[in-house]
Amino acid sequence: MTTTTTLFVVPESLGGLDTTAVSEAARAATLAQNRAGATRLEAAAALVEQMSRADEVGTGADGVGGNGCPTRPAYARLDPQSRARDHLVAACQLTCWHAARLVTAGVQIHSRLARLRASVERGVVPEQLAIDIACKLADVPDSIVSDVEAEVVAGIVDDLDGGDRPTRNSVDGRIDDAVGRLDPEGAEDARARAALTRTVRFRSGRDGMASMWAKLPLADAELLRGRIETDARAASGDGVPGTLDQLRADALASLAVYAPAPAPADAGGTGSGPGDDGSIELGEVTVGADMPRPSLGNAAAAGQPIRISVIAAAGQGLPNRVEFVHGAYSSFNWLCQQLLEGEDASVRFELVDPAPGALDGPDHALRYVITPAMAERIRMRDGTCRHPGCSVPAEDCDVDHVIAFNKKDPELGGPTTEWNLVCLCRKHHREKTFGTNAYRSGPLGELVILTDTGHEHRTRPKGPLARARDAIREREWNAFTDRLISADGHLTNPPGAARARARPA
């Protein structure tokens, strides 16, 4: 068993200390960090409590709030935990996911998990581990949560005393086992609820790659794992180059291949089979060296035409970028190769003008309804929800007016123009509409949020259109400085003129 001494003053440099003193300094810093985490969890719980009280003040049974103003209808009321999450996202530089877990854990620890709270306040349990435990216990019924908490927290604290920190999967397994013993029927209900959370997400990355994250029922995941593993090992046995990890990825991609439509039978009632002409029936090839690869033609067979937007930057001396409306960035060479492979590919090219406000017009500016072309342009500019810390993809977001549109007198409200439109996910759209924050926009899509606590938060668009604009501005600035500064590092006047090397006689 290991022990931690009390906090002590650490010298400016640890280089002159021996190993024992350096180790104790690190452990003391860890203890201080754990206690700081306890303070942050308490602050999250207090923030929820304050926002709940503020909501109660504005809600009265007679239709008038405690401040004398009419109460809001039910659909306009915001969840205090959601409001606290959005506040902590910007105040603590967190993502929405981390802030939501921080709020959930803070509320749970300070309302129904007394044993965990005591361990956290002593600095025994690290903040992230406490969040994992509390978020998992949030789904445990009140009737057994005390017993489950006592069993799990005691075991985890004992492990930490021995220097062994459990993983999140280990914590989840301990809690599931305890719930299964104490409430078998509740465990079955929990599994049924968990099945409703199944999902698959894709996120584009760098260098033409993307990542996929899936949450599946255990039985389905095991079937998928077995299929991928079998296909990958069969391909490896057939001599297909690549590591097993690479072949597993190829096997997963091969599952996306659609079989070509069967040819209609001739008048005599006979027809040629899939392989009669020597071709390969991709839908039936699953293993080995003939593992199929998805292509644009394959997407067309699935009834999903490819829409490609080309951001016109050649006029500014930059290469045009290929941007898939629903997908990731790729190169022209890859696109040409896939077009040659996909005979039945349905492709629509769109040329996008990167100039700000290219689709703005006086007629559309005074109309509330946003045209599909304008909405798609805003999504291509923003890339994700524009609230700080939120990563919901733009295609799943609402396009909203930053300055509210005045339906009674459009000339007095915010116009339907590019600078006044941003992408917001449904949660943050509701926060903007029914919350207490103030919002401002900039000419290139900047969004400034002024909170009721006096903080100012700013986000900038990060979509492909915004990146193209940044590249254009950088090139224009470099061209200007090249004209302004001569080869010897001195300013030229006028810009671009050749500077005299010697003083005239």
Short mmCIF file of C-alpha atoms in Angstrom, two decimals:
data_model
loop_
_atom_site.label_atom_id
_atom_site.label_comp_id
_atom_site.label_asym_id
_atom_site.label_seq_id
_atom_site.Cartn_x
_atom_site.Cartn_y
_atom_site.Cartn_z
CA MET A 1 0.00 0.00 0.00
CA THR A 2 1.25 3.48 -0.85
CA THR A 3 0.60 6.71 1.00
CA THR A 4 0.69 10.39 0.07
CA THR A 5 2.12 13.03 2.35
CA THR A 6 0.53 16.43 2.83
CA LEU A 7 1.18 19.27 0.40
CA PHE A 8 4.49 21.08 0.62
CA VAL A 9 6.17 23.99 -1.14
CA VAL A 10 7.89 22.85 -4.32
CA PRO A 11 11.12 24.70 -5.18
CA GLU A 12 11.38 26.53 -8.48
CA SER A 13 13.53 23.76 -9.95
CA LEU A 14 13.35 20.06 -9.13
CA GLY A 15 16.72 19.29 -10.71
CA GLY A 16 18.60 19.53 -7.41
CA LEU A 17 16.34 17.08 -5.53
CA ASP A 18 16.82 13.37 -5.16
CA THR A 19 14.45 10.77 -6.63
CA THR A 20 12.36 10.46 -3.46
CA ALA A 21 11.78 14.20 -3.18
CA VAL A 22 10.88 14.52 -6.88
CA SER A 23 8.43 11.63 -6.56
CA GLU A 24 6.79 13.22 -3.52
CA ALA A 25 6.54 16.54 -5.36
CA ALA A 26 4.73 14.84 -8.23
CA ARG A 27 2.38 13.02 -5.84
CA ALA A 28 1.64 16.25 -3.97
CA ALA A 29 0.80 17.95 -7.27
CA THR A 30 -1.51 15.06 -8.12
CA LEU A 31 -3.30 15.43 -4.79
CA ALA A 32 -3.73 19.16 -5.42
CA GLN A 33 -5.05 18.41 -8.90
CA ASN A 34 -7.56 15.92 -7.50
CA ARG A 35 -8.81 18.46 -4.97
CA ALA A 36 -9.07 21.09 -7.69
CA GLY A 37 -11.19 18.60 -9.61
CA ALA A 38 -13.42 18.23 -6.59
CA THR A 39 -13.90 21.99 -6.57
CA ARG A 40 -14.83 21.98 -10.23
CA LEU A 41 -17.39 19.23 -9.69
CA GLU A 42 -18.90 21.21 -6.82
CA ALA A 43 -18.99 24.33 -8.99
CA ALA A 44 -20.86 22.43 -11.72
CA ALA A 45 -23.46 21.24 -9.23
CA ALA A 46 -23.81 24.75 -7.76
CA LEU A 47 -24.23 26.23 -11.23
CA VAL A 48 -27.11 23.84 -11.96
CA GLU A 49 -28.72 24.72 -8.65
CA GLN A 50 -28.48 28.46 -9.32
CA MET A 51 -29.96 28.11 -12.79
CA SER A 52 -32.77 25.96 -11.39
CA ARG A 53 -33.61 28.66 -8.84
CA ALA A 54 -33.53 31.33 -11.54
CA ASP A 55 -35.95 29.25 -13.60
CA GLU A 56 -38.26 28.80 -10.61
CA VAL A 57 -38.29 32.57 -10.00
CA GLY A 58 -39.49 33.08 -13.57
CA THR A 59 -42.22 30.44 -13.26
CA GLY A 60 -45.44 31.17 -11.41
CA ALA A 61 -48.71 29.33 -11.09
CA ASP A 62 -50.69 32.48 -11.95
CA GLY A 63 -48.81 33.09 -15.20
CA VAL A 64 -46.62 35.80 -13.67
CA GLY A 65 -43.04 35.14 -12.55
CA GLY A 66 -41.36 36.30 -9.40
CA ASN A 67 -39.89 39.26 -11.27
CA GLY A 68 -43.33 40.48 -12.36
CA CYS A 69 -42.88 39.39 -15.98
CA PRO A 70 -45.09 36.86 -17.77
CA THR A 71 -43.79 33.31 -17.47
CA ARG A 72 -42.53 31.43 -20.46
CA PRO A 73 -44.52 28.55 -21.92
CA ALA A 74 -43.22 25.04 -21.34
CA TYR A 75 -41.67 24.70 -24.78
CA ALA A 76 -39.52 27.80 -24.16
CA ARG A 77 -38.01 26.60 -20.88
CA LEU A 78 -34.45 25.31 -20.92
CA ASP A 79 -33.04 22.44 -18.90
CA PRO A 80 -30.81 23.86 -16.11
CA GLN A 81 -28.22 21.14 -16.67
CA SER A 82 -28.04 22.00 -20.39
CA ARG A 83 -27.59 25.67 -19.56
CA ALA A 84 -24.85 24.86 -17.06
CA ARG A 85 -23.15 22.64 -19.65
CA ASP A 86 -23.14 25.41 -22.26
CA HIS A 87 -21.75 27.87 -19.73
CA LEU A 88 -18.92 25.53 -18.69
CA VAL A 89 -18.04 24.73 -22.30
CA ALA A 90 -16.75 28.24 -22.90
CA ALA A 91 -15.76 29.13 -19.33
CA CYS A 92 -13.54 26.04 -18.89
CA GLN A 93 -12.55 25.45 -22.55
CA LEU A 94 -14.33 22.08 -22.68
CA THR A 95 -16.12 20.22 -25.43
CA CYS A 96 -19.87 19.81 -25.06
CA TRP A 97 -19.42 16.10 -24.35
CA HIS A 98 -16.93 16.66 -21.53
CA ALA A 99 -18.96 19.52 -20.06
CA ALA A 100 -22.13 17.42 -20.07
CA ARG A 101 -20.37 14.63 -18.20
CA LEU A 102 -18.89 17.15 -15.74
CA VAL A 103 -22.35 18.53 -14.99
CA THR A 104 -23.94 15.08 -14.66
CA ALA A 105 -21.19 13.92 -12.32
CA GLY A 106 -21.33 17.08 -10.22
CA VAL A 107 -25.09 16.79 -9.73
CA GLN A 108 -24.90 13.07 -8.95
CA ILE A 109 -22.00 13.37 -6.49
CA HIS A 110 -23.59 16.23 -4.57
CA SER A 111 -27.14 14.87 -4.51
CA ARG A 112 -27.06 11.06 -4.20
CA LEU A 113 -23.48 9.72 -3.99
CA ALA A 114 -22.27 10.59 -0.51
CA ARG A 115 -19.45 8.01 -0.33
CA LEU A 116 -17.99 9.02 -3.66
CA ARG A 117 -18.25 12.68 -2.65
CA ALA A 118 -16.24 12.07 0.51
CA SER A 119 -13.49 10.27 -1.43
CA VAL A 120 -13.38 12.99 -4.06
CA GLU A 121 -13.14 15.81 -1.52
CA ARG A 122 -10.22 14.05 0.19
CA GLY A 123 -8.40 13.98 -3.13
CA VAL A 124 -8.31 10.18 -3.20
CA VAL A 125 -10.25 9.76 -6.46
CA PRO A 126 -9.04 11.65 -9.56
CA GLU A 127 -11.57 13.93 -11.23
CA GLN A 128 -11.90 11.96 -14.48
CA LEU A 129 -12.34 8.68 -12.65
CA ALA A 130 -14.96 10.27 -10.39
CA ILE A 131 -16.80 11.49 -13.50
CA ASP A 132 -16.74 8.00 -15.00
CA ILE A 133 -18.14 6.47 -11.80
CA ALA A 134 -20.82 9.11 -11.27
CA CYS A 135 -22.04 9.09 -14.88
CA LYS A 136 -22.39 5.32 -14.80
CA LEU A 137 -24.19 5.40 -11.43
CA ALA A 138 -26.59 8.04 -12.79
CA ASP A 139 -28.51 5.24 -14.54
CA VAL A 140 -28.77 3.09 -11.40
CA PRO A 141 -32.20 3.22 -9.66
CA ASP A 142 -32.42 5.07 -6.36
CA SER A 143 -33.52 1.91 -4.57
CA ILE A 144 -30.13 0.21 -4.99
CA VAL A 145 -27.74 3.04 -5.81
CA SER A 146 -26.48 3.30 -2.22
CA ASP A 147 -25.55 -0.39 -2.06
CA VAL A 148 -23.97 -0.35 -5.53
CA GLU A 149 -22.00 2.79 -4.68
CA ALA A 150 -20.73 1.35 -1.38
CA GLU A 151 -19.47 -1.82 -3.07
CA VAL A 152 -17.91 -0.17 -6.12
CA VAL A 153 -16.33 2.86 -4.42
CA ALA A 154 -14.79 0.71 -1.69
CA GLY A 155 -13.15 -1.54 -4.26
CA ILE A 156 -11.90 1.34 -6.39
CA VAL A 157 -10.45 3.25 -3.43
CA ASP A 158 -8.66 0.08 -2.35
CA ASP A 159 -7.17 -0.28 -5.84
CA LEU A 160 -6.06 3.36 -5.86
CA ASP A 161 -4.38 2.92 -2.48
CA GLY A 162 -2.37 0.12 -4.06
CA GLY A 163 -1.39 2.28 -7.02
CA ASP A 164 -3.72 0.53 -9.51
CA ARG A 165 -6.14 2.89 -11.29
CA PRO A 166 -9.06 1.06 -12.92
CA THR A 167 -10.05 1.82 -16.50
CA ARG A 168 -13.45 3.10 -17.58
CA ASN A 169 -14.39 -0.35 -18.90
CA SER A 170 -13.44 -1.87 -15.57
CA VAL A 171 -15.59 0.66 -13.71
CA ASP A 172 -18.55 -0.01 -15.99
CA GLY A 173 -18.13 -3.77 -15.54
CA ARG A 174 -18.06 -3.52 -11.74
CA ILE A 175 -21.21 -1.42 -11.66
CA ASP A 176 -23.03 -3.69 -14.12
CA ASP A 177 -22.11 -6.76 -12.06
CA ALA A 178 -23.34 -5.13 -8.86
CA VAL A 179 -26.61 -4.04 -10.45
CA GLY A 180 -27.11 -7.53 -11.91
CA ARG A 181 -26.79 -9.11 -8.46
CA LEU A 182 -28.93 -6.58 -6.60
CA ASP A 183 -31.64 -6.01 -9.22
CA PRO A 184 -31.73 -8.61 -12.04
CA GLU A 185 -34.90 -7.16 -13.56
CA GLY A 186 -33.45 -3.68 -13.51
CA ALA A 187 -30.35 -4.96 -15.29
CA GLU A 188 -32.53 -6.31 -18.10
CA ASP A 189 -34.30 -2.95 -18.40
CA ALA A 190 -30.93 -1.19 -18.47
CA ARG A 191 -29.79 -3.39 -21.36
CA ALA A 192 -32.99 -2.60 -23.26
CA ARG A 193 -32.45 1.13 -22.74
CA ALA A 194 -28.81 0.84 -23.77
CA ALA A 195 -29.82 -0.81 -27.05
CA LEU A 196 -31.72 2.37 -27.94
CA THR A 197 -28.44 4.32 -27.87
CA ARG A 198 -26.84 2.34 -30.72
CA THR A 199 -25.25 4.61 -33.29
CA VAL A 200 -22.52 4.93 -35.92
CA ARG A 201 -20.61 8.16 -36.54
CA PHE A 202 -18.12 9.19 -39.17
CA ARG A 203 -15.61 12.02 -38.97
CA SER A 204 -13.34 13.19 -41.77
CA GLY A 205 -9.65 13.41 -40.95
CA ARG A 206 -6.43 14.44 -42.64
CA ASP A 207 -4.67 13.07 -45.69
CA GLY A 208 -7.83 11.66 -47.22
CA MET A 209 -8.69 9.50 -44.20
CA ALA A 210 -11.72 9.34 -41.93
CA SER A 211 -12.56 7.75 -38.58
CA MET A 212 -15.64 5.72 -37.67
CA TRP A 213 -17.06 5.21 -34.20
CA ALA A 214 -19.84 2.72 -33.52
CA LYS A 215 -21.90 1.71 -30.52
CA LEU A 216 -23.65 -1.62 -31.14
CA PRO A 217 -25.37 -4.36 -29.16
CA LEU A 218 -22.79 -6.90 -28.04
CA ALA A 219 -24.19 -9.76 -30.13
CA ASP A 220 -24.27 -7.66 -33.32
CA ALA A 221 -20.78 -6.32 -32.67
CA GLU A 222 -19.45 -9.84 -32.21
CA LEU A 223 -20.98 -10.97 -35.51
CA LEU A 224 -19.43 -7.99 -37.28
CA ARG A 225 -16.06 -8.56 -35.62
CA GLY A 226 -16.08 -12.22 -36.63
CA ARG A 227 -16.95 -11.37 -40.23
CA ILE A 228 -14.20 -8.75 -40.51
CA GLU A 229 -11.63 -10.97 -38.81
CA THR A 230 -12.43 -13.95 -41.04
CA ASP A 231 -12.26 -11.89 -44.24
CA ALA A 232 -9.01 -10.21 -43.21
CA ARG A 233 -7.26 -13.48 -42.35
CA ALA A 234 -8.48 -15.10 -45.56
CA ALA A 235 -7.09 -12.20 -47.58
CA SER A 236 -3.80 -12.47 -45.69
CA GLY A 237 -3.67 -16.20 -46.45
CA ASP A 238 -4.17 -15.46 -50.15
CA GLY A 239 -1.12 -13.22 -50.11
CA VAL A 240 -2.88 -9.83 -50.18
CA PRO A 241 -0.27 -7.27 -49.06
CA GLY A 242 -0.87 -5.36 -45.86
CA THR A 243 -0.95 -5.85 -42.12
CA LEU A 244 -3.90 -7.49 -40.42
CA ASP A 245 -5.10 -4.09 -39.22
CA GLN A 246 -5.05 -2.80 -42.80
CA LEU A 247 -6.83 -5.88 -44.09
CA ARG A 248 -9.48 -5.55 -41.39
CA ALA A 249 -10.13 -2.03 -42.62
CA ASP A 250 -10.35 -3.34 -46.19
CA ALA A 251 -12.76 -6.05 -45.09
CA LEU A 252 -14.99 -3.50 -43.40
CA ALA A 253 -14.99 -1.30 -46.50
CA SER A 254 -15.85 -4.30 -48.68
CA LEU A 255 -19.14 -4.68 -46.79
CA ALA A 256 -20.28 -1.43 -48.45
CA VAL A 257 -20.20 -2.96 -51.95
CA TYR A 258 -23.61 -3.37 -53.52
CA ALA A 259 -24.34 -6.18 -55.96
CA PRO A 260 -25.17 -5.00 -59.50
CA ALA A 261 -28.80 -5.20 -60.55
CA PRO A 262 -29.66 -8.57 -62.18
CA ALA A 263 -30.09 -8.53 -65.96
CA PRO A 264 -33.68 -9.05 -67.20
CA ALA A 265 -34.48 -12.49 -68.61
CA ASP A 266 -34.75 -12.83 -72.40
CA ALA A 267 -37.92 -13.76 -74.31
CA GLY A 268 -37.18 -17.48 -74.08
CA GLY A 269 -37.10 -17.33 -70.32
CA THR A 270 -33.35 -17.86 -70.03
CA GLY A 271 -30.88 -15.31 -68.87
CA SER A 272 -27.19 -15.11 -68.33
CA GLY A 273 -25.92 -15.58 -64.79
CA PRO A 274 -23.72 -13.12 -62.93
CA GLY A 275 -20.53 -14.82 -64.01
CA ASP A 276 -21.42 -15.98 -67.49
CA ASP A 277 -19.51 -13.13 -69.14
CA GLY A 278 -16.43 -13.63 -67.01
CA SER A 279 -17.22 -10.72 -64.69
CA ILE A 280 -17.08 -10.90 -60.91
CA GLU A 281 -20.26 -10.66 -58.84
CA LEU A 282 -19.02 -8.21 -56.21
CA GLY A 283 -21.95 -8.77 -53.90
CA GLU A 284 -20.92 -12.40 -53.40
CA VAL A 285 -17.16 -11.95 -53.08
CA THR A 286 -16.37 -11.73 -49.36
CA VAL A 287 -12.89 -13.09 -48.72
CA GLY A 288 -9.49 -13.51 -50.27
CA ALA A 289 -7.66 -11.61 -52.94
CA ASP A 290 -10.91 -10.73 -54.76
CA MET A 291 -12.15 -8.63 -51.85
CA PRO A 292 -14.33 -5.91 -53.45
CA ARG A 293 -13.71 -2.21 -53.02
CA PRO A 294 -16.43 0.44 -52.89
CA SER A 295 -16.44 3.10 -55.62
CA LEU A 296 -18.66 5.84 -57.01
CA GLY A 297 -20.33 3.27 -59.24
CA ASN A 298 -21.09 1.27 -56.13
CA ALA A 299 -22.68 4.33 -54.54
CA ALA A 300 -24.83 4.79 -57.63
CA ALA A 301 -26.00 1.19 -57.32
CA ALA A 302 -27.15 2.05 -53.80
CA GLY A 303 -29.27 4.89 -55.18
CA GLN A 304 -27.00 7.57 -53.69
CA PRO A 305 -25.74 9.99 -56.36
CA ILE A 306 -22.54 11.82 -55.45
CA ARG A 307 -22.68 15.59 -55.19
CA ILE A 308 -19.34 17.34 -55.47
CA SER A 309 -18.68 21.02 -54.84
CA VAL A 310 -15.59 22.66 -56.34
CA ILE A 311 -14.52 25.85 -54.56
CA ALA A 312 -13.28 28.18 -57.28
CA ALA A 313 -9.90 29.46 -56.10
CA ALA A 314 -7.92 29.19 -59.33
CA GLY A 315 -8.49 32.90 -60.01
CA GLN A 316 -6.46 33.68 -56.87
CA GLY A 317 -3.62 31.36 -57.90
CA LEU A 318 -4.66 28.46 -55.68
CA PRO A 319 -5.72 24.95 -56.76
CA ASN A 320 -9.45 24.26 -56.71
CA ARG A 321 -10.55 21.94 -53.92
CA VAL A 322 -12.96 19.06 -54.34
CA GLU A 323 -15.43 19.06 -51.47
CA PHE A 324 -17.99 16.28 -51.15
CA VAL A 325 -21.24 17.64 -49.77
CA HIS A 326 -21.68 14.54 -47.60
CA GLY A 327 -18.19 13.18 -47.06
CA ALA A 328 -14.53 14.08 -46.84
CA TYR A 329 -12.02 15.97 -48.93
CA SER A 330 -10.09 14.07 -51.59
CA SER A 331 -7.80 14.87 -54.52
CA PHE A 332 -8.54 15.29 -58.20
CA ASN A 333 -6.51 12.19 -59.00
CA TRP A 334 -8.61 10.05 -56.66
CA LEU A 335 -11.79 11.50 -58.11
CA CYS A 336 -10.75 10.78 -61.70
CA GLN A 337 -9.82 7.22 -60.80
CA GLN A 338 -13.16 6.58 -59.15
CA LEU A 339 -15.08 8.11 -62.06
CA LEU A 340 -13.31 5.72 -64.44
CA GLU A 341 -14.14 2.74 -62.22
CA GLY A 342 -17.78 3.66 -61.65
CA GLU A 343 -19.53 3.27 -65.00
CA ASP A 344 -22.99 4.10 -63.64
CA ALA A 345 -21.93 6.82 -61.23
CA SER A 346 -24.32 9.74 -60.92
CA VAL A 347 -22.26 12.84 -60.21
CA ARG A 348 -23.27 16.49 -60.01
CA PHE A 349 -20.55 19.13 -59.93
CA GLU A 350 -21.21 22.52 -58.36
CA LEU A 351 -18.89 25.49 -58.70
CA VAL A 352 -18.81 27.51 -55.48
CA ASP A 353 -17.77 31.17 -55.50
CA PRO A 354 -15.70 31.75 -52.33
CA ALA A 355 -16.44 35.50 -52.23
CA PRO A 356 -18.43 36.42 -49.08
CA GLY A 357 -22.05 37.20 -49.87
CA ALA A 358 -21.93 35.72 -53.38
CA LEU A 359 -25.55 34.50 -53.04
CA ASP A 360 -26.88 37.58 -51.21
CA GLY A 361 -29.55 39.62 -52.92
CA PRO A 362 -32.05 42.32 -51.96
CA ASP A 363 -35.02 40.05 -52.61
CA HIS A 364 -33.76 37.15 -50.49
CA ALA A 365 -32.51 39.44 -47.71
CA LEU A 366 -36.07 40.43 -46.75
CA ARG A 367 -37.44 36.87 -46.86
CA TYR A 368 -37.47 34.65 -43.79
CA VAL A 369 -37.15 31.35 -45.65
CA ILE A 370 -33.54 30.40 -46.40
CA THR A 371 -33.02 28.97 -49.87
CA PRO A 372 -31.47 25.48 -50.13
CA ALA A 373 -28.45 26.91 -51.96
CA MET A 374 -27.83 29.46 -49.19
CA ALA A 375 -28.28 26.84 -46.45
CA GLU A 376 -25.80 24.54 -48.15
CA ARG A 377 -23.33 27.41 -48.49
CA ILE A 378 -23.57 28.23 -44.78
CA ARG A 379 -23.03 24.57 -43.88
CA MET A 380 -19.99 24.40 -46.17
CA ARG A 381 -18.61 27.53 -44.51
CA ASP A 382 -19.20 26.53 -40.88
CA GLY A 383 -18.49 22.78 -40.93
CA THR A 384 -19.99 22.21 -37.47
CA CYS A 385 -22.31 23.81 -34.94
CA ARG A 386 -20.87 27.22 -34.10
CA HIS A 387 -21.41 27.11 -30.35
CA PRO A 388 -18.09 26.85 -28.47
CA GLY A 389 -17.06 23.23 -27.94
CA CYS A 390 -19.81 21.69 -30.09
CA SER A 391 -18.82 19.32 -32.90
CA VAL A 392 -22.22 18.38 -34.34
CA PRO A 393 -21.72 18.21 -38.15
CA ALA A 394 -23.19 21.11 -40.10
CA GLU A 395 -25.50 18.85 -42.10
CA ASP A 396 -27.24 17.92 -38.82
CA CYS A 397 -27.60 21.56 -37.72
CA ASP A 398 -30.24 24.25 -38.22
CA VAL A 399 -29.28 27.38 -40.18
CA ASP A 400 -30.37 30.27 -37.97
CA HIS A 401 -30.44 34.07 -38.13
CA VAL A 402 -27.95 35.58 -35.66
CA ILE A 403 -29.96 38.82 -35.50
CA ALA A 404 -33.55 37.66 -35.38
CA PHE A 405 -35.61 38.15 -38.51
CA ASN A 406 -38.55 40.54 -38.05
CA LYS A 407 -41.49 38.90 -39.76
CA LYS A 408 -43.77 41.91 -39.24
CA ASP A 409 -41.28 44.42 -40.65
CA PRO A 410 -38.30 42.67 -42.30
CA GLU A 411 -36.41 45.93 -42.78
CA LEU A 412 -36.15 46.34 -38.98
CA GLY A 413 -34.75 42.85 -38.29
CA GLY A 414 -31.79 40.75 -39.25
CA PRO A 415 -31.55 40.07 -43.00
CA THR A 416 -31.34 36.65 -44.61
CA THR A 417 -27.77 37.16 -45.80
CA GLU A 418 -24.61 35.13 -45.38
CA TRP A 419 -23.08 37.26 -42.64
CA ASN A 420 -26.23 36.93 -40.51
CA LEU A 421 -26.62 33.14 -40.78
CA VAL A 422 -24.86 30.43 -38.75
CA CYS A 423 -25.19 26.71 -38.14
CA LEU A 424 -26.48 25.72 -34.70
CA CYS A 425 -27.44 22.25 -33.53
CA ARG A 426 -30.98 21.93 -32.18
CA LYS A 427 -29.88 22.21 -28.52
CA HIS A 428 -27.86 25.37 -29.08
CA HIS A 429 -30.52 26.76 -31.39
CA ARG A 430 -32.96 26.52 -28.49
CA GLU A 431 -30.36 28.03 -26.16
CA LYS A 432 -29.99 31.01 -28.48
CA THR A 433 -33.75 31.44 -28.93
CA PHE A 434 -34.89 31.01 -25.35
CA GLY A 435 -31.72 31.70 -23.36
CA THR A 436 -30.30 34.91 -21.93
CA ASN A 437 -27.12 35.24 -24.00
CA ALA A 438 -26.60 37.93 -26.66
CA TYR A 439 -25.22 37.07 -30.10
CA ARG A 440 -23.26 39.10 -32.66
CA SER A 441 -21.98 38.14 -36.10
CA GLY A 442 -19.09 39.28 -38.29
CA PRO A 443 -18.78 39.73 -42.07
CA LEU A 444 -16.90 36.43 -42.57
CA GLY A 445 -19.06 34.30 -40.29
CA GLU A 446 -17.51 35.13 -36.91
CA LEU A 447 -19.89 34.53 -34.01
CA VAL A 448 -19.56 36.40 -30.71
CA ILE A 449 -21.58 35.23 -27.70
CA LEU A 450 -22.04 37.56 -24.72
CA THR A 451 -23.19 35.65 -21.64
CA ASP A 452 -25.31 37.02 -18.82
CA THR A 453 -22.26 36.59 -16.55
CA GLY A 454 -20.31 39.14 -18.60
CA HIS A 455 -18.07 36.71 -20.50
CA GLU A 456 -17.43 37.04 -24.23
CA HIS A 457 -16.81 33.97 -26.35
CA ARG A 458 -15.88 33.93 -30.03
CA THR A 459 -15.87 31.19 -32.65
CA ARG A 460 -14.85 31.23 -36.30
CA PRO A 461 -16.10 29.01 -39.12
CA LYS A 462 -13.92 25.98 -39.88
CA GLY A 463 -15.64 24.43 -42.90
CA PRO A 464 -14.10 23.94 -46.35
CA LEU A 465 -15.38 27.28 -47.64
CA ALA A 466 -13.84 29.11 -44.67
CA ARG A 467 -10.54 27.28 -45.15
CA ALA A 468 -10.49 28.25 -48.82
CA ARG A 469 -11.06 31.89 -47.87
CA ASP A 470 -8.23 31.75 -45.34
CA ALA A 471 -5.87 30.40 -48.01
CA ILE A 472 -6.92 33.14 -50.43
CA ARG A 473 -6.39 35.87 -47.82
CA GLU A 474 -2.98 34.46 -46.91
CA ARG A 475 -1.89 34.45 -50.56
CA GLU A 476 -3.13 38.00 -51.08
CA TRP A 477 -1.29 39.17 -47.96
CA ASN A 478 1.92 37.45 -49.06
CA ALA A 479 1.62 39.06 -52.50
CA PHE A 480 1.12 42.48 -50.87
CA THR A 481 4.15 42.10 -48.60
CA ASP A 482 6.25 40.92 -51.56
CA ARG A 483 5.38 44.16 -53.34
CA LEU A 484 5.83 46.27 -50.21
CA ILE A 485 9.17 44.90 -49.04
CA SER A 486 12.17 44.84 -51.37
CA ALA A 487 14.72 42.07 -51.59
CA ASP A 488 17.01 43.81 -49.09
CA GLY A 489 14.24 43.97 -46.47
CA HIS A 490 13.39 47.68 -46.79
CA LEU A 491 9.96 49.17 -47.53
CA THR A 492 9.40 50.43 -51.06
CA ASN A 493 7.36 53.49 -51.95
CA PRO A 494 5.31 53.11 -54.02
CA PRO A 495 4.85 49.35 -53.46
CA GLY A 496 6.32 47.26 -56.25
CA ALA A 497 8.77 49.91 -57.44
CA ALA A 498 12.43 49.02 -57.76
CA ARG A 499 14.39 50.63 -54.91
CA ALA A 500 17.56 52.53 -55.74
CA ARG A 501 20.62 50.82 -54.33
CA ALA A 502 22.73 54.00 -54.01
CA ARG A 503 22.00 57.55 -52.93
CA PRO A 504 21.64 59.76 -56.04
CA ALA A 505 24.44 62.27 -56.61
#
